[in-house]
One Martini backbone bead per residue (centre of mass of N, CA, C, O) as a GRO file, in nm:
protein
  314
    1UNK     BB    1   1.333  -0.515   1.066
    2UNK     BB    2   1.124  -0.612   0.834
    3UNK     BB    3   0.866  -0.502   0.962
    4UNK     BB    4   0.939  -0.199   1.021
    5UNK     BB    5   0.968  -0.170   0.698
    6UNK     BB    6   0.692  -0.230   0.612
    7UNK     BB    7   0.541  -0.035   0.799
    8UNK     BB    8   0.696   0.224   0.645
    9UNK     BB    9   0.544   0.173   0.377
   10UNK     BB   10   0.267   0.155   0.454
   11UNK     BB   11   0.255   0.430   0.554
   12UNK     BB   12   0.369   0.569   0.284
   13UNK     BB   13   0.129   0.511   0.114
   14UNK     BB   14  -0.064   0.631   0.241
   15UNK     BB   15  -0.350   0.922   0.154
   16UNK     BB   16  -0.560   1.168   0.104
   17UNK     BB   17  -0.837   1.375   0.059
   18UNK     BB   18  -1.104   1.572   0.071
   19UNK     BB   19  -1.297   1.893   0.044
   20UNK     BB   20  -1.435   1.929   0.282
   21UNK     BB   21  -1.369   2.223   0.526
   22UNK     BB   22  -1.357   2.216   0.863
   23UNK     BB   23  -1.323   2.433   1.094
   24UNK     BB   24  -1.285   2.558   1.437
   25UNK     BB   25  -1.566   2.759   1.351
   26UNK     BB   26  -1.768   2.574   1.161
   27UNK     BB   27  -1.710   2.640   0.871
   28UNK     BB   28  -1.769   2.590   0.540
   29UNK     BB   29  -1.561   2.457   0.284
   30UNK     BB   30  -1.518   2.421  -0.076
   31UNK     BB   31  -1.690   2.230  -0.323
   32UNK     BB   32  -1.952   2.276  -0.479
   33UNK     BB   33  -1.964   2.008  -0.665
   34UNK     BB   34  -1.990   1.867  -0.332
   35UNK     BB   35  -2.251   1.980  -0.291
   36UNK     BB   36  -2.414   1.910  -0.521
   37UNK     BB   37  -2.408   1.603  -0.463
   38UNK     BB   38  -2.539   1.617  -0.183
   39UNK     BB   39  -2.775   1.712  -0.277
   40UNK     BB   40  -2.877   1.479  -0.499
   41UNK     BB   41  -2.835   1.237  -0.266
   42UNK     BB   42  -2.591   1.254  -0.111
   43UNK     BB   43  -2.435   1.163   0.108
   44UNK     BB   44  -2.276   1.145   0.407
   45UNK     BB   45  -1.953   1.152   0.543
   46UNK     BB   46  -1.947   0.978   0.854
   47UNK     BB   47  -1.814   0.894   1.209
   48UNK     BB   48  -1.715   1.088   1.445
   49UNK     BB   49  -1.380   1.084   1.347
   50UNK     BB   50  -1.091   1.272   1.347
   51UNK     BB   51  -0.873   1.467   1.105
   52UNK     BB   52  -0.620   1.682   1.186
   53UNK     BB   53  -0.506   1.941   0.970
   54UNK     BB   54  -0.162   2.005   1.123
   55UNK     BB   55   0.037   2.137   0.907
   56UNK     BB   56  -0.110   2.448   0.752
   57UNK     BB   57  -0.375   2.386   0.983
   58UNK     BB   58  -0.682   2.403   1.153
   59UNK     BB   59  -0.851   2.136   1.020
   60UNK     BB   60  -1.102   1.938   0.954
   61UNK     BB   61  -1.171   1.562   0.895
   62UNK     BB   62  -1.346   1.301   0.857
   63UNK     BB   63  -1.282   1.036   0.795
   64UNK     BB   64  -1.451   0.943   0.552
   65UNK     BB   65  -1.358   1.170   0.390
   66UNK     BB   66  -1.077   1.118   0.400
   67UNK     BB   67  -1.087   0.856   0.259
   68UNK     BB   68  -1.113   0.877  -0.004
   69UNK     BB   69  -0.850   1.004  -0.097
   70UNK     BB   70  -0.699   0.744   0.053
   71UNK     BB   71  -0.777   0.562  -0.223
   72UNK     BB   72  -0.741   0.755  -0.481
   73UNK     BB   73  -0.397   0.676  -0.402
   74UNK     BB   74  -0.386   0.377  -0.370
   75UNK     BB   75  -0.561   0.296  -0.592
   76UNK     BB   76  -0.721   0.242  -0.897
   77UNK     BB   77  -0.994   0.393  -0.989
   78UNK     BB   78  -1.067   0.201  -1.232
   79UNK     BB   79  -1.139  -0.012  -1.066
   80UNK     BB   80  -1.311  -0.190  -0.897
   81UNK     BB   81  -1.520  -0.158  -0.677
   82UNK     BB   82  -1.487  -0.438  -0.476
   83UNK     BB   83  -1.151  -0.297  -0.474
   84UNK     BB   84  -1.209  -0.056  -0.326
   85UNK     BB   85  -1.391  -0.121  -0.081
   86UNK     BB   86  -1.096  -0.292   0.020
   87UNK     BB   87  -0.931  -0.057   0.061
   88UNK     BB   88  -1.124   0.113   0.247
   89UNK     BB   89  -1.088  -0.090   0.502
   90UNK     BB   90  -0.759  -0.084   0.510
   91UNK     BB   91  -0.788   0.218   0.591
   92UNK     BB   92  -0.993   0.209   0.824
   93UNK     BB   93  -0.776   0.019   1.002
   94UNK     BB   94  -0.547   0.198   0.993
   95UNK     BB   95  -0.647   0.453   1.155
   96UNK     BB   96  -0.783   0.339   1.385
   97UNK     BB   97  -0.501   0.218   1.496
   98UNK     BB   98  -0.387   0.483   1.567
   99UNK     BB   99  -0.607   0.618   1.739
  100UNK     BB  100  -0.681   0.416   1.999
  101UNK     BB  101  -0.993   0.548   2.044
  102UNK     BB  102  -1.024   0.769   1.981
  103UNK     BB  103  -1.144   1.053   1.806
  104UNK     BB  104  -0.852   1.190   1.742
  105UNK     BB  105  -0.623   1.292   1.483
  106UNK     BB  106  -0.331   1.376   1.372
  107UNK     BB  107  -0.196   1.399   1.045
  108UNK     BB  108   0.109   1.341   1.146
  109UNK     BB  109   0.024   1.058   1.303
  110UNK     BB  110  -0.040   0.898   1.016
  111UNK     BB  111   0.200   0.999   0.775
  112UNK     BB  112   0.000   1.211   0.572
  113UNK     BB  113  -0.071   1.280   0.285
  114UNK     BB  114  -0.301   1.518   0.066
  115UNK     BB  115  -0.541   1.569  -0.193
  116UNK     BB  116  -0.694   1.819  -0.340
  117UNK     BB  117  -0.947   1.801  -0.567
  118UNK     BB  118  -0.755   1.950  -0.790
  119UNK     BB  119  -0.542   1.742  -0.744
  120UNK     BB  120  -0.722   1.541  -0.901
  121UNK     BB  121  -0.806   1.642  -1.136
  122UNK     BB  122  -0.540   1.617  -1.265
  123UNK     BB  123  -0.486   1.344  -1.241
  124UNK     BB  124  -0.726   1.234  -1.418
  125UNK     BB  125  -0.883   1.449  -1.558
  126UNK     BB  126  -1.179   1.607  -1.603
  127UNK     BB  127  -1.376   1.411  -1.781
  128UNK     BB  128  -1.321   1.182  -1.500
  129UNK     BB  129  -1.326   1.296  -1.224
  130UNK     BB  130  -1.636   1.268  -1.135
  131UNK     BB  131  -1.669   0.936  -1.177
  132UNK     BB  132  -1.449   0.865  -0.976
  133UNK     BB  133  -1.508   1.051  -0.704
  134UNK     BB  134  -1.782   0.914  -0.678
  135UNK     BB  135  -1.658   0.623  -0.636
  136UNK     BB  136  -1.503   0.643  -0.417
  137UNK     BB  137  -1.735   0.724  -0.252
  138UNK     BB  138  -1.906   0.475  -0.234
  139UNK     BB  139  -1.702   0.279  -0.137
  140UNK     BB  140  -1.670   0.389   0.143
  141UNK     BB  141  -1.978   0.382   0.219
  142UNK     BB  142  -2.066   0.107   0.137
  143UNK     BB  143  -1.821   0.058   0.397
  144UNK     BB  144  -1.911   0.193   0.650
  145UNK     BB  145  -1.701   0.124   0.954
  146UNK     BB  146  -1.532  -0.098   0.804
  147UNK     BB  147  -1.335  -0.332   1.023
  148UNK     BB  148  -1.014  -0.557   1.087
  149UNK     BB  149  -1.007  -0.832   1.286
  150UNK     BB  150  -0.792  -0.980   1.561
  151UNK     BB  151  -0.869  -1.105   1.851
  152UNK     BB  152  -1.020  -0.788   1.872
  153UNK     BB  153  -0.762  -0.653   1.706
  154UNK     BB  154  -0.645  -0.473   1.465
  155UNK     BB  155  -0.488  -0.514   1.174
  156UNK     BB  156  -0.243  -0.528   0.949
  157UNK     BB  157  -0.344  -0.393   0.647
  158UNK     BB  158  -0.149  -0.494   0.417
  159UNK     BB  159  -0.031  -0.369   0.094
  160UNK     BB  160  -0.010  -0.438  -0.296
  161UNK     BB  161   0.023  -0.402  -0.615
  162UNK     BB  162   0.183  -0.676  -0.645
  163UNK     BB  163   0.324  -0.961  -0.644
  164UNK     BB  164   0.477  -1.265  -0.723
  165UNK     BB  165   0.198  -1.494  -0.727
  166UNK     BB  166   0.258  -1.460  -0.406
  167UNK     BB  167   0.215  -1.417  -0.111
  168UNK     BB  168   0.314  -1.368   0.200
  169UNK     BB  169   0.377  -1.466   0.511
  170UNK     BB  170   0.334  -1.446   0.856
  171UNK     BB  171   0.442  -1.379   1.179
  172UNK     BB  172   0.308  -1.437   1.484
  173UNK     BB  173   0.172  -1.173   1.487
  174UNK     BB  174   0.072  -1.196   1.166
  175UNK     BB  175  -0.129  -1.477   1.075
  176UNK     BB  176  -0.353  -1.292   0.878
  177UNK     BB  177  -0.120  -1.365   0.701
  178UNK     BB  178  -0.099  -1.497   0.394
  179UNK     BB  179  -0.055  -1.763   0.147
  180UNK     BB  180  -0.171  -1.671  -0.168
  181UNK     BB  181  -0.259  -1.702  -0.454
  182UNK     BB  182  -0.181  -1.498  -0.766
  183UNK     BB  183  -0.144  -1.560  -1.104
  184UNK     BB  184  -0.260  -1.255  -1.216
  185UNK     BB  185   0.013  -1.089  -1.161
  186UNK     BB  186   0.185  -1.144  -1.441
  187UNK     BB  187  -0.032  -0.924  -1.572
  188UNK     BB  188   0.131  -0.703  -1.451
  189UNK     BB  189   0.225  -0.377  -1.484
  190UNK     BB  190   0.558  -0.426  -1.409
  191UNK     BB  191   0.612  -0.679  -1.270
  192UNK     BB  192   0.891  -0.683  -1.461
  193UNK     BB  193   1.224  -0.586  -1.313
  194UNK     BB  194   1.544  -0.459  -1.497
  195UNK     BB  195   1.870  -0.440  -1.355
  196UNK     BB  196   2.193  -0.264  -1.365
  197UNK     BB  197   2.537  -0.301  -1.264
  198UNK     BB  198   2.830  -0.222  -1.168
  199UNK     BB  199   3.013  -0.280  -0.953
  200UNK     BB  200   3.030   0.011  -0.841
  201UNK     BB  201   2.799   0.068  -0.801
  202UNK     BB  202   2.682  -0.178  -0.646
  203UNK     BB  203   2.897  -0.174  -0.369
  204UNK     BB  204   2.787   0.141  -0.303
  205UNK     BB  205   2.549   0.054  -0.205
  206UNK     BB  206   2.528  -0.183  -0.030
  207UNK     BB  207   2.775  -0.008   0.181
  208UNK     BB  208   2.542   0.175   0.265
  209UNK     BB  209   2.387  -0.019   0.448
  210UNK     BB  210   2.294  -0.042   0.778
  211UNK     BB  211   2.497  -0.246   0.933
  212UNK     BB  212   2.664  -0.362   0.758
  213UNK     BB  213   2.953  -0.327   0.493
  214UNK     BB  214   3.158  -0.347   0.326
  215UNK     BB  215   3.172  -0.387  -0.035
  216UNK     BB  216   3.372  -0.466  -0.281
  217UNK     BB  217   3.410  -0.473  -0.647
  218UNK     BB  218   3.573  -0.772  -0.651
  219UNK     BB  219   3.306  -0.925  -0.518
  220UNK     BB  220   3.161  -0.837  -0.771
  221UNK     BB  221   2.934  -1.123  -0.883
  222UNK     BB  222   3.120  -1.407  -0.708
  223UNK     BB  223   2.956  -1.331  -0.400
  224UNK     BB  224   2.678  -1.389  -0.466
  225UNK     BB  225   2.393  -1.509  -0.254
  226UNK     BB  226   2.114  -1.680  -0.193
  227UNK     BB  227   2.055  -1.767   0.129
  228UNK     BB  228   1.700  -1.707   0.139
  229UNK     BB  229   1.343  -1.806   0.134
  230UNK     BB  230   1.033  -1.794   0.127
  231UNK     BB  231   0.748  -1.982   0.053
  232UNK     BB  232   0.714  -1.711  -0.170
  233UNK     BB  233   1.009  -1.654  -0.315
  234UNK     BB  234   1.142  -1.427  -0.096
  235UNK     BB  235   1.414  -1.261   0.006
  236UNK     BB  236   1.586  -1.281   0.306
  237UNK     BB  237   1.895  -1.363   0.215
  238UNK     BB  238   2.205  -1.184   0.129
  239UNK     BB  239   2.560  -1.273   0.015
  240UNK     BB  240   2.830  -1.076   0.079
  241UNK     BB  241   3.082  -1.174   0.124
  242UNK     BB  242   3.104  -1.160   0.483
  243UNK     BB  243   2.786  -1.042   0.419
  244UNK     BB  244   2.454  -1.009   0.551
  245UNK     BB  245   2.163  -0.959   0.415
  246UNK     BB  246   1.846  -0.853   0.367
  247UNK     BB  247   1.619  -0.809   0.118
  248UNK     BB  248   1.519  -0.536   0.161
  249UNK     BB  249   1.766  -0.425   0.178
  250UNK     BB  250   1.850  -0.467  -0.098
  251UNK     BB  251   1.610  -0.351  -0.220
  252UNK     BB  252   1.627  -0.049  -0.149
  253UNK     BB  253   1.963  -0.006  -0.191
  254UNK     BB  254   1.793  -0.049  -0.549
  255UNK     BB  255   1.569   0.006  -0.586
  256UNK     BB  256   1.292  -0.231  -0.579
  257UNK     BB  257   1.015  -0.323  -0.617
  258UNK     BB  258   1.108  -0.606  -0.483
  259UNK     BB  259   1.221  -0.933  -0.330
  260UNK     BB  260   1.150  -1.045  -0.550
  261UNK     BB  261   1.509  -1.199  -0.692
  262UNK     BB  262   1.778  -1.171  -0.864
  263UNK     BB  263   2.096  -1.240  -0.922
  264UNK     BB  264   2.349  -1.160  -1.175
  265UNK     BB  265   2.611  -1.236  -1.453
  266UNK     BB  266   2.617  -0.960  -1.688
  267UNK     BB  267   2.933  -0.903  -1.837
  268UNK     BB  268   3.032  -0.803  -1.513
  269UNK     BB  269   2.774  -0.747  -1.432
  270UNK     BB  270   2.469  -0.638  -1.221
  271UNK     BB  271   2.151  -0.863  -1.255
  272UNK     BB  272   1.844  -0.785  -1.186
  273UNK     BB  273   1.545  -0.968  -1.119
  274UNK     BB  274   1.183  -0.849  -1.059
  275UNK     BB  275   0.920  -0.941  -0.899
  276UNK     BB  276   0.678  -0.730  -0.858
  277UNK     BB  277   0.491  -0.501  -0.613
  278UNK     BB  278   0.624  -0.467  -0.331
  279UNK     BB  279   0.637  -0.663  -0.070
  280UNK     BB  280   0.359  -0.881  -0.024
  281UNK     BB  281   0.143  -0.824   0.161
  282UNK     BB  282  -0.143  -0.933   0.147
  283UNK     BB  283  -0.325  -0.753  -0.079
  284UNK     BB  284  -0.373  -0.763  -0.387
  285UNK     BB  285  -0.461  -0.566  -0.605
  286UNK     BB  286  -0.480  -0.706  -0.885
  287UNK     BB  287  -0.630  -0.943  -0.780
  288UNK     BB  288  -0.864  -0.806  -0.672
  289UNK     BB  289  -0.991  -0.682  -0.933
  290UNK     BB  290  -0.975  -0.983  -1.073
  291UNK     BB  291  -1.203  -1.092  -0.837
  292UNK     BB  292  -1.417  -0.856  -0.943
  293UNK     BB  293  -1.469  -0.915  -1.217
  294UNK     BB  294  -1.562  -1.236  -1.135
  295UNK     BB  295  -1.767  -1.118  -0.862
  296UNK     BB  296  -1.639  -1.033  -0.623
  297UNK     BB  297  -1.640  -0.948  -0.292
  298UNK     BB  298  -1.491  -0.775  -0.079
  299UNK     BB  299  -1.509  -0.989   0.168
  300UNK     BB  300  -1.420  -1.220  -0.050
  301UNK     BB  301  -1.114  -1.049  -0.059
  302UNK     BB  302  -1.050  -1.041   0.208
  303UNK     BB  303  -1.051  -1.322   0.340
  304UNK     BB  304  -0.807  -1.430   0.138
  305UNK     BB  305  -0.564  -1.247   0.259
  306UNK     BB  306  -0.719  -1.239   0.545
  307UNK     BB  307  -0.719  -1.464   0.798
  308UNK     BB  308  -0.982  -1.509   1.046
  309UNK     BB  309  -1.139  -1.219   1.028
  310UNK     BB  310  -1.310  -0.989   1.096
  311UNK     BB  311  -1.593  -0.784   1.045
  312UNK     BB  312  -1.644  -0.437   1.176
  313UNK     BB  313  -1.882  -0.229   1.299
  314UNK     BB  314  -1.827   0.139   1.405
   0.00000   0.00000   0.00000
């Protein structure tokens, strides 16, 4: 179950494409602004695989393209290029994995949302657009068509906003998640999250988790236990009067930024301490772009965070 719901987050994380749309009758529309930076030297992001924008309408667009947008949702444009980079490739890795060799796939096999050049306008704001845009189109650029396997097949290439000071290690399926340190997560915005409920918030909540069981307010906060953690100091089990529940069922149903956290008794009422932003698995994104300001290659940012793994270009 930890694992089908971590993938459903990955799943959720992923968004957005470029702006240059070609329709089924190969015309082109798009942004002015978009044709003049290729007009000036800017290459053209081409792969010949198509993600069908089969939502609202009936055009697609290369992946290369569509990857743009898909990095400018997932990580923050204003990071290291060869954090960009590195994101690029998980991004391309995962479109690549469910594609399974297609040439095409619809846009909501992929379960991707994605904004159109004016609303990263609006989300940059225009004075820092053109800047960020273009900066996103490098990074995908220069790591074109390149993708993550292992032992021949892709990768799950998971990813989070920052870590609680160490990634999560993977399990038999998915070996080359490692445990390594990132202490420079504990400097990233929101990393430290606190949340208080009464029992009755907190029972009703926890009472929702499917397959769980009722839990009363008069149980808590004196029957919480951390019943396991994994190496990495996230929480696998969680024991409220006669239930047990996993980490992440109560992080969801907590609403908490990550399973790393402790519960405990303040004041009668029931208080999470919270630590990282994420699942924790993969490359911690605050990490790498630390690891990018200080020299580091996307390559050698990938290999550290994803063990064993090749770098494959198709």
């Amino acid at each position: 179950m930890k694992w089908k719901k971590v993938c459903l987050i990955f799943l959720g994380a992923c968004c957005f494409p470029y702006v240059v749309t070609l329709g089924w009758t190969g015309s082109v529309s798009g942004s002015e602004r978009v044709l003049e930076r290729m007009g000036n030297g800017n290459p053209s992001l081409t792969s010949g695989k198509i993600v069908i924008l089969d939502r609202d309408t009936t055009s697609f667009l290369d992946v290369e393209q569509y990857l743009v947008g898909v990095v400018a949702r997932q990580i923050p444009a204003e990071y290291e290029l060869e954090a960009l980079k590195a994101q690029a490739v998980i991004a391309r890795t995962y479109i690549y994995q469910q594609m399974a060799g297609a040439a095409q796939i619809p846009e909501s096999s992929l379960d991707m949302d994605y904004l159109e050049e004016a609303q990263l306008e609006r989300m940059w704001g225009t004075k820092q657009f053109m800047e960020l845009y273009g900066k996103i189109e490098q990074a995908v650029w220069e790591t074109n068509g390149l993708v993550m396997e292992y032992e021949g097949s892709y990768i799950d290439a998971w990813f989070s906003r920052c870590s609680a000071g160490k990634t999560r290690p993977g399990d038999e399926a998915h070996p080359y998640l490692a445990s390594v340190d990132c202490p420079k997560d504990l400097e990233a915005d929101g990393y430290l999250q606190i949340k208080e409920w009464t029992p009755d918030e907190f029972s009703r909540l926890i009472s929702s988790i499917p397959d769980g069981g009722p839990v009363s307010a008069d149980q808590v906060p004196e029957t919480i236990q951390i019943g396991a953690r994994d190496e990495a100091g996230y929480v696998s089990v969680v024991q409220i009067g006669n239930y047990q529940f996993t980490g992440d069922e109560v992080r969801y149903a907590l609403n908490l930024n990550s399973s790393f956290f402790r519960l405990e008794d303040y004041e009668g009422n029931v208080r999470a301490v919270v630590k990282g932003i994420g699942h924790g698995y993969g490359m911690s994104q605050y990490d790498a772009n630390r690891k990018a300001a200080e020299g580091w290659g996307f390559e050698e940012i990938l290999h550290y965070f994803y063990q064993n793994i090749m770098l494959i270009s198709e």
